[in-house]
Tab-separated table of C-alpha atoms in Angstrom:
chain	number	residue	atom	x	y	z
A	496	UNK	CA	107.710	-5.782	95.101
A	497	UNK	CA	106.702	-4.731	91.661
A	498	UNK	CA	109.521	-7.002	90.175
A	499	UNK	CA	108.200	-9.960	92.112
A	500	UNK	CA	104.795	-9.306	90.992
A	501	UNK	CA	105.804	-9.228	87.321
A	502	UNK	CA	107.850	-12.424	87.573
A	503	UNK	CA	104.834	-14.220	89.181
A	504	UNK	CA	102.575	-12.927	86.489
A	505	UNK	CA	105.076	-14.111	83.696
A	506	UNK	CA	105.328	-17.644	85.321
A	507	UNK	CA	101.392	-17.856	85.643
A	508	UNK	CA	100.954	-16.982	81.943
A	509	UNK	CA	103.698	-19.487	80.999
A	510	UNK	CA	102.245	-22.314	82.813
A	511	UNK	CA	98.826	-21.659	81.566
A	512	UNK	CA	100.044	-21.721	78.002
A	513	UNK	CA	101.847	-25.051	78.734
A	514	UNK	CA	98.654	-26.683	80.008
A	515	UNK	CA	96.014	-24.988	77.761
A	516	UNK	CA	97.256	-26.052	74.407
A	517	UNK	CA	97.813	-29.765	75.145
A	518	UNK	CA	94.211	-29.818	76.656
A	519	UNK	CA	92.883	-28.279	73.634
A	520	UNK	CA	94.570	-30.741	71.332
A	521	UNK	CA	93.337	-33.511	73.267
A	522	UNK	CA	89.504	-32.484	72.675
A	523	UNK	CA	87.878	-34.950	70.434
A	524	UNK	CA	85.710	-33.642	67.532
A	525	UNK	CA	82.050	-34.142	68.153
A	526	UNK	CA	80.568	-36.798	65.835
A	527	UNK	CA	77.429	-35.926	64.044
A	528	UNK	CA	74.586	-38.080	64.035
A	529	UNK	CA	74.121	-39.848	60.619
A	530	UNK	CA	70.694	-40.375	59.071
A	531	UNK	CA	70.415	-44.038	57.656
A	532	UNK	CA	67.544	-44.476	55.068
A	533	UNK	CA	65.943	-47.812	54.955
A	534	UNK	CA	63.213	-49.007	52.554
A	535	UNK	CA	60.668	-49.611	55.421
A	536	UNK	CA	61.332	-46.202	56.715
A	537	UNK	CA	60.916	-44.449	53.448
A	538	UNK	CA	57.800	-46.259	52.789
A	539	UNK	CA	56.369	-45.634	56.222
A	540	UNK	CA	56.926	-41.864	55.853
A	541	UNK	CA	55.501	-41.846	52.369
A	542	UNK	CA	52.318	-43.624	53.597
A	543	UNK	CA	51.999	-41.269	56.517
A	544	UNK	CA	52.236	-38.294	54.132
A	545	UNK	CA	49.536	-39.834	51.953
A	546	UNK	CA	47.242	-40.431	55.085
A	547	UNK	CA	47.843	-36.846	55.996
A	548	UNK	CA	46.650	-35.804	52.610
A	549	UNK	CA	50.127	-34.420	51.649
A	550	UNK	CA	49.772	-36.120	48.331
A	551	UNK	CA	52.497	-34.448	46.306
A	552	UNK	CA	55.056	-34.718	49.097
A	553	UNK	CA	54.012	-38.405	49.343
A	554	UNK	CA	54.851	-38.761	45.543
A	555	UNK	CA	58.391	-37.608	46.193
A	556	UNK	CA	58.862	-40.101	48.906
A	557	UNK	CA	57.494	-43.029	46.836
A	558	UNK	CA	59.765	-41.963	43.960
A	559	UNK	CA	62.592	-42.060	46.473
A	560	UNK	CA	61.760	-45.541	47.521
A	561	UNK	CA	61.748	-46.566	43.821
A	562	UNK	CA	64.969	-45.002	43.224
A	563	UNK	CA	67.132	-45.969	46.172
A	564	UNK	CA	65.475	-49.299	46.858
A	565	UNK	CA	64.546	-50.964	43.552
A	566	UNK	CA	64.192	-54.432	45.197
A	567	UNK	CA	61.660	-53.120	47.777
A	568	UNK	CA	57.854	-52.740	47.365
A	569	UNK	CA	58.244	-50.884	44.040
A	570	UNK	CA	54.976	-52.072	42.626
A	571	UNK	CA	53.043	-50.784	45.529
A	572	UNK	CA	54.820	-47.388	45.376
A	573	UNK	CA	53.995	-47.074	41.652
A	574	UNK	CA	50.385	-47.636	42.466
A	575	UNK	CA	50.473	-45.175	45.382
A	576	UNK	CA	52.023	-42.527	43.137
A	577	UNK	CA	49.020	-42.789	40.731
A	578	UNK	CA	46.638	-42.877	43.594
A	579	UNK	CA	48.274	-39.695	44.970
A	580	UNK	CA	47.668	-37.800	41.743
A	581	UNK	CA	43.954	-38.924	41.712
A	582	UNK	CA	43.525	-37.995	45.437
A	583	UNK	CA	45.046	-34.538	44.754
A	584	UNK	CA	42.380	-34.404	41.797
A	585	UNK	CA	44.999	-33.845	39.220
A	586	UNK	CA	43.357	-36.174	36.671
A	587	UNK	CA	45.544	-34.866	33.656
A	588	UNK	CA	48.768	-36.034	35.501
A	589	UNK	CA	46.863	-39.333	36.804
A	590	UNK	CA	45.893	-40.393	33.292
A	591	UNK	CA	49.282	-39.609	31.761
A	592	UNK	CA	50.993	-41.327	34.673
A	593	UNK	CA	48.732	-44.556	34.267
A	594	UNK	CA	49.222	-44.597	30.548
A	595	UNK	CA	52.968	-44.798	30.929
A	596	UNK	CA	53.307	-47.000	34.149
A	597	UNK	CA	50.748	-49.835	33.441
A	598	UNK	CA	53.002	-51.194	30.726
A	599	UNK	CA	55.709	-51.708	33.404
A	600	UNK	CA	53.574	-54.272	35.268
A	601	UNK	CA	53.367	-57.840	33.993
A	602	UNK	CA	50.281	-58.191	31.713
A	603	UNK	CA	47.240	-59.566	33.486
A	604	UNK	CA	48.965	-59.373	36.884
A	605	UNK	CA	47.188	-58.190	39.941
A	606	UNK	CA	49.058	-54.981	39.895
A	607	UNK	CA	48.191	-54.523	36.266
A	608	UNK	CA	44.410	-55.062	36.857
A	609	UNK	CA	44.580	-52.463	39.775
A	610	UNK	CA	46.410	-50.125	37.473
A	611	UNK	CA	43.909	-50.513	34.633
A	612	UNK	CA	40.892	-49.929	36.881
A	613	UNK	CA	42.421	-46.777	38.426
A	614	UNK	CA	43.361	-45.716	34.854
A	615	UNK	CA	39.660	-45.985	33.915
A	616	UNK	CA	38.383	-44.228	36.920
A	617	UNK	CA	40.823	-41.348	36.172
A	618	UNK	CA	39.428	-41.043	32.790
A	619	UNK	CA	35.859	-41.127	34.279
A	620	UNK	CA	36.687	-38.360	36.593
A	621	UNK	CA	38.562	-36.216	34.078
A	622	UNK	CA	36.676	-32.770	33.476
A	623	UNK	CA	34.021	-34.132	35.693
A	624	UNK	CA	32.853	-30.387	36.441
A	625	UNK	CA	32.277	-29.772	32.844
A	626	UNK	CA	29.156	-30.600	30.727
A	627	UNK	CA	28.974	-34.084	29.574
A	628	UNK	CA	29.800	-33.042	25.800
A	629	UNK	CA	33.343	-32.313	26.955
A	630	UNK	CA	33.690	-35.640	28.931
A	631	UNK	CA	32.337	-38.009	26.311
A	632	UNK	CA	35.882	-38.863	24.955
A	633	UNK	CA	37.071	-39.601	28.484
A	634	UNK	CA	34.148	-41.756	29.096
A	635	UNK	CA	34.621	-43.684	25.972
A	636	UNK	CA	38.278	-44.222	26.666
A	637	UNK	CA	37.506	-45.506	30.102
A	638	UNK	CA	35.018	-47.989	28.872
A	639	UNK	CA	37.657	-49.237	26.448
A	640	UNK	CA	40.198	-49.455	29.318
A	641	UNK	CA	37.658	-51.599	31.400
A	642	UNK	CA	36.816	-53.907	28.590
A	643	UNK	CA	40.535	-55.013	28.489
A	644	UNK	CA	40.161	-56.432	31.998
A	645	UNK	CA	39.680	-60.255	32.267
A	646	UNK	CA	36.282	-61.332	33.377
A	647	UNK	CA	36.833	-62.401	36.942
A	648	UNK	CA	34.858	-62.268	40.230
A	649	UNK	CA	37.063	-59.239	41.344
A	650	UNK	CA	36.273	-57.435	38.119
A	651	UNK	CA	32.480	-58.373	38.126
A	652	UNK	CA	31.118	-54.828	38.895
A	653	UNK	CA	33.531	-53.234	36.492
A	654	UNK	CA	32.207	-55.470	33.623
A	655	UNK	CA	28.701	-54.780	34.922
A	656	UNK	CA	29.021	-51.121	34.754
A	657	UNK	CA	30.555	-51.449	31.275
A	658	UNK	CA	27.664	-53.567	29.918
A	659	UNK	CA	25.069	-51.429	31.469
A	660	UNK	CA	26.480	-48.217	30.020
A	661	UNK	CA	26.941	-49.710	26.502
A	662	UNK	CA	23.382	-51.080	26.620
A	663	UNK	CA	21.761	-48.102	28.204
A	664	UNK	CA	18.250	-46.914	26.875
A	665	UNK	CA	18.798	-44.101	24.268
A	666	UNK	CA	15.376	-44.243	22.772
A	667	UNK	CA	14.343	-41.175	24.747
A	668	UNK	CA	17.015	-38.972	23.287
A	669	UNK	CA	15.740	-35.791	21.992
A	670	UNK	CA	15.913	-34.991	18.267
A	671	UNK	CA	17.455	-31.654	17.533
A	672	UNK	CA	15.677	-31.796	14.049
A	673	UNK	CA	12.356	-32.316	15.533
A	674	UNK	CA	12.731	-29.581	18.225
A	675	UNK	CA	13.818	-26.960	15.395
A	676	UNK	CA	10.976	-27.983	13.325
A	677	UNK	CA	8.427	-27.624	16.107
A	678	UNK	CA	9.741	-24.244	17.106
A	679	UNK	CA	9.578	-22.990	13.585
A	680	UNK	CA	5.847	-23.768	13.338
A	681	UNK	CA	5.000	-22.743	16.805
A	682	UNK	CA	7.365	-20.735	18.940
A	683	UNK	CA	8.306	-22.507	22.149
A	684	UNK	CA	6.919	-25.954	20.980
A	685	UNK	CA	10.655	-27.273	20.585
A	686	UNK	CA	11.541	-26.254	24.038
A	687	UNK	CA	8.274	-27.898	25.384
A	688	UNK	CA	9.309	-31.105	23.621
A	689	UNK	CA	12.531	-30.957	25.383
A	690	UNK	CA	10.803	-30.682	28.572
A	691	UNK	CA	11.870	-27.024	29.303
A	692	UNK	CA	8.573	-25.400	30.331
A	693	UNK	CA	9.792	-22.034	31.415
A	694	UNK	CA	11.947	-21.658	28.311
A	695	UNK	CA	8.961	-22.555	26.323
A	696	UNK	CA	6.958	-19.936	27.877
A	697	UNK	CA	9.438	-17.156	27.156
A	698	UNK	CA	10.149	-18.571	23.595
A	699	UNK	CA	6.486	-18.341	22.798
A	700	UNK	CA	5.580	-14.941	24.385
A	701	UNK	CA	8.619	-12.826	23.173
A	702	UNK	CA	8.236	-13.256	19.314
A	703	UNK	CA	4.352	-13.227	19.571
A	704	UNK	CA	4.384	-10.069	21.516
A	705	UNK	CA	6.929	-8.134	19.508
A	706	UNK	CA	5.513	-9.494	16.150
A	707	UNK	CA	1.934	-8.540	17.403
A	708	UNK	CA	3.257	-5.033	18.203
A	709	UNK	CA	4.960	-4.755	14.807
A	710	UNK	CA	1.657	-5.666	13.133
A	711	UNK	CA	-0.366	-3.164	15.064
A	712	UNK	CA	2.374	-0.309	14.341
A	713	UNK	CA	2.145	-1.038	10.694
A	714	UNK	CA	-1.645	-0.993	10.836
A	715	UNK	CA	-1.467	2.405	12.412
A	716	UNK	CA	0.927	3.533	9.596
A	717	UNK	CA	3.834	3.967	12.108
A	718	UNK	CA	6.477	2.467	9.781
A	719	UNK	CA	9.557	2.974	11.904
A	720	UNK	CA	7.891	1.573	15.054
A	721	UNK	CA	6.759	-1.306	13.099
A	722	UNK	CA	10.253	-1.967	11.791
A	723	UNK	CA	11.722	-1.667	15.314
A	724	UNK	CA	9.261	-4.165	16.719
A	725	UNK	CA	9.464	-6.441	13.745
A	726	UNK	CA	13.258	-6.736	13.849
A	727	UNK	CA	13.174	-7.850	17.555
A	728	UNK	CA	10.260	-10.057	16.886
A	729	UNK	CA	12.171	-11.846	14.142
A	730	UNK	CA	15.242	-12.022	16.472
A	731	UNK	CA	13.271	-13.661	19.159
A	732	UNK	CA	11.784	-16.009	16.654
A	733	UNK	CA	15.147	-17.139	15.442
A	734	UNK	CA	16.351	-17.303	18.945
A	735	UNK	CA	13.510	-19.440	19.833
A	736	UNK	CA	14.515	-22.049	17.073
A	737	UNK	CA	18.177	-21.990	18.288
A	738	UNK	CA	17.187	-22.491	21.929
A	739	UNK	CA	15.012	-25.589	20.957
A	740	UNK	CA	17.976	-27.134	18.949
A	741	UNK	CA	20.489	-26.296	21.522
A	742	UNK	CA	18.077	-27.480	24.327
A	743	UNK	CA	18.036	-30.975	22.753
A	744	UNK	CA	21.650	-31.424	22.970
A	745	UNK	CA	21.806	-30.061	26.507
A	746	UNK	CA	18.802	-32.450	27.578
A	747	UNK	CA	20.576	-35.477	26.110
A	748	UNK	CA	23.888	-34.536	27.660
A	749	UNK	CA	22.219	-34.053	31.181
A	750	UNK	CA	20.655	-37.324	30.777
A	751	UNK	CA	23.786	-39.091	29.854
A	752	UNK	CA	25.565	-37.545	32.821
A	753	UNK	CA	22.842	-38.600	35.121
A	754	UNK	CA	22.847	-42.142	33.884
A	755	UNK	CA	26.517	-42.334	34.155
A	756	UNK	CA	26.421	-41.053	37.694
A	757	UNK	CA	23.588	-43.516	38.553
A	758	UNK	CA	25.605	-46.507	37.093
A	759	UNK	CA	28.870	-45.728	38.852
A	760	UNK	CA	26.770	-45.335	42.265
A	761	UNK	CA	25.148	-48.681	41.611
A	762	UNK	CA	28.459	-50.416	41.063
A	763	UNK	CA	30.898	-48.463	43.331
A	764	UNK	CA	33.074	-47.183	40.402
A	765	UNK	CA	34.560	-44.530	42.477
A	766	UNK	CA	38.090	-43.825	43.845
A	767	UNK	CA	38.184	-42.847	47.685
A	768	UNK	CA	41.724	-42.120	48.768
A	769	UNK	CA	41.405	-43.466	52.284
A	770	UNK	CA	38.992	-46.451	51.870
A	771	UNK	CA	41.355	-49.042	52.911
A	772	UNK	CA	39.025	-51.874	52.571
A	773	UNK	CA	35.593	-52.461	51.362
A	774	UNK	CA	33.303	-52.109	48.409
A	775	UNK	CA	34.802	-48.913	47.044
A	776	UNK	CA	38.500	-49.643	47.399
A	777	UNK	CA	40.611	-49.450	44.241
């Protein structure tokens, strides 16, 4: 009985081996799905990332389009890369990018004009959170860029903005010399000239009070106290002159920044990433 069982088991294993290996050999390897890139697919994906405000990922996809599909919408992709830098508020990269890329467009072409406008706006927006003193060179550069654009109906508001900025009224600028001289005669007068009433009040009171206290101390033969008050009185007097001169520059810079903002608002010289059509689209 045991011998029969062993033989049966041996036969079963033998048959299993015969049928198992051919079946395994006949199994076909599973084919993996292949990803096929198309220019339209890459462009659509890049645009969707841009719309989702994934600007730096969008830049990568636009660059992929330019590299793999040089005969596709390359000009559009180049413009979108610059727009993506601007939308991400990386104006240093934006200005560097436009400076290098604009020369790749045919001169005076539609894409060249768009690039020049965006280049100028990038310069206007550079260091926009800083005081106007640090922005002056960027603004001057933007004006020079805008002046290279042809006078056409499409560029009318750009040229209107440029003309208005260059012919703005500067007769009301405050003179640092006048402010300093006024404050040297009457403490606070220079600050009042600059339109800074609160600053003028402090600039007048502090030196007058300390110098008055110094005079009283010397009059009462309190030499050390007189020197103490006199030192601070002279310090506040000098500070009042400095504040008046510095205030003139600050007043002029603030007015220039306000004028720039108003002219940009009047002419719509702004970049809005998702304004597809209309007055503010660049």
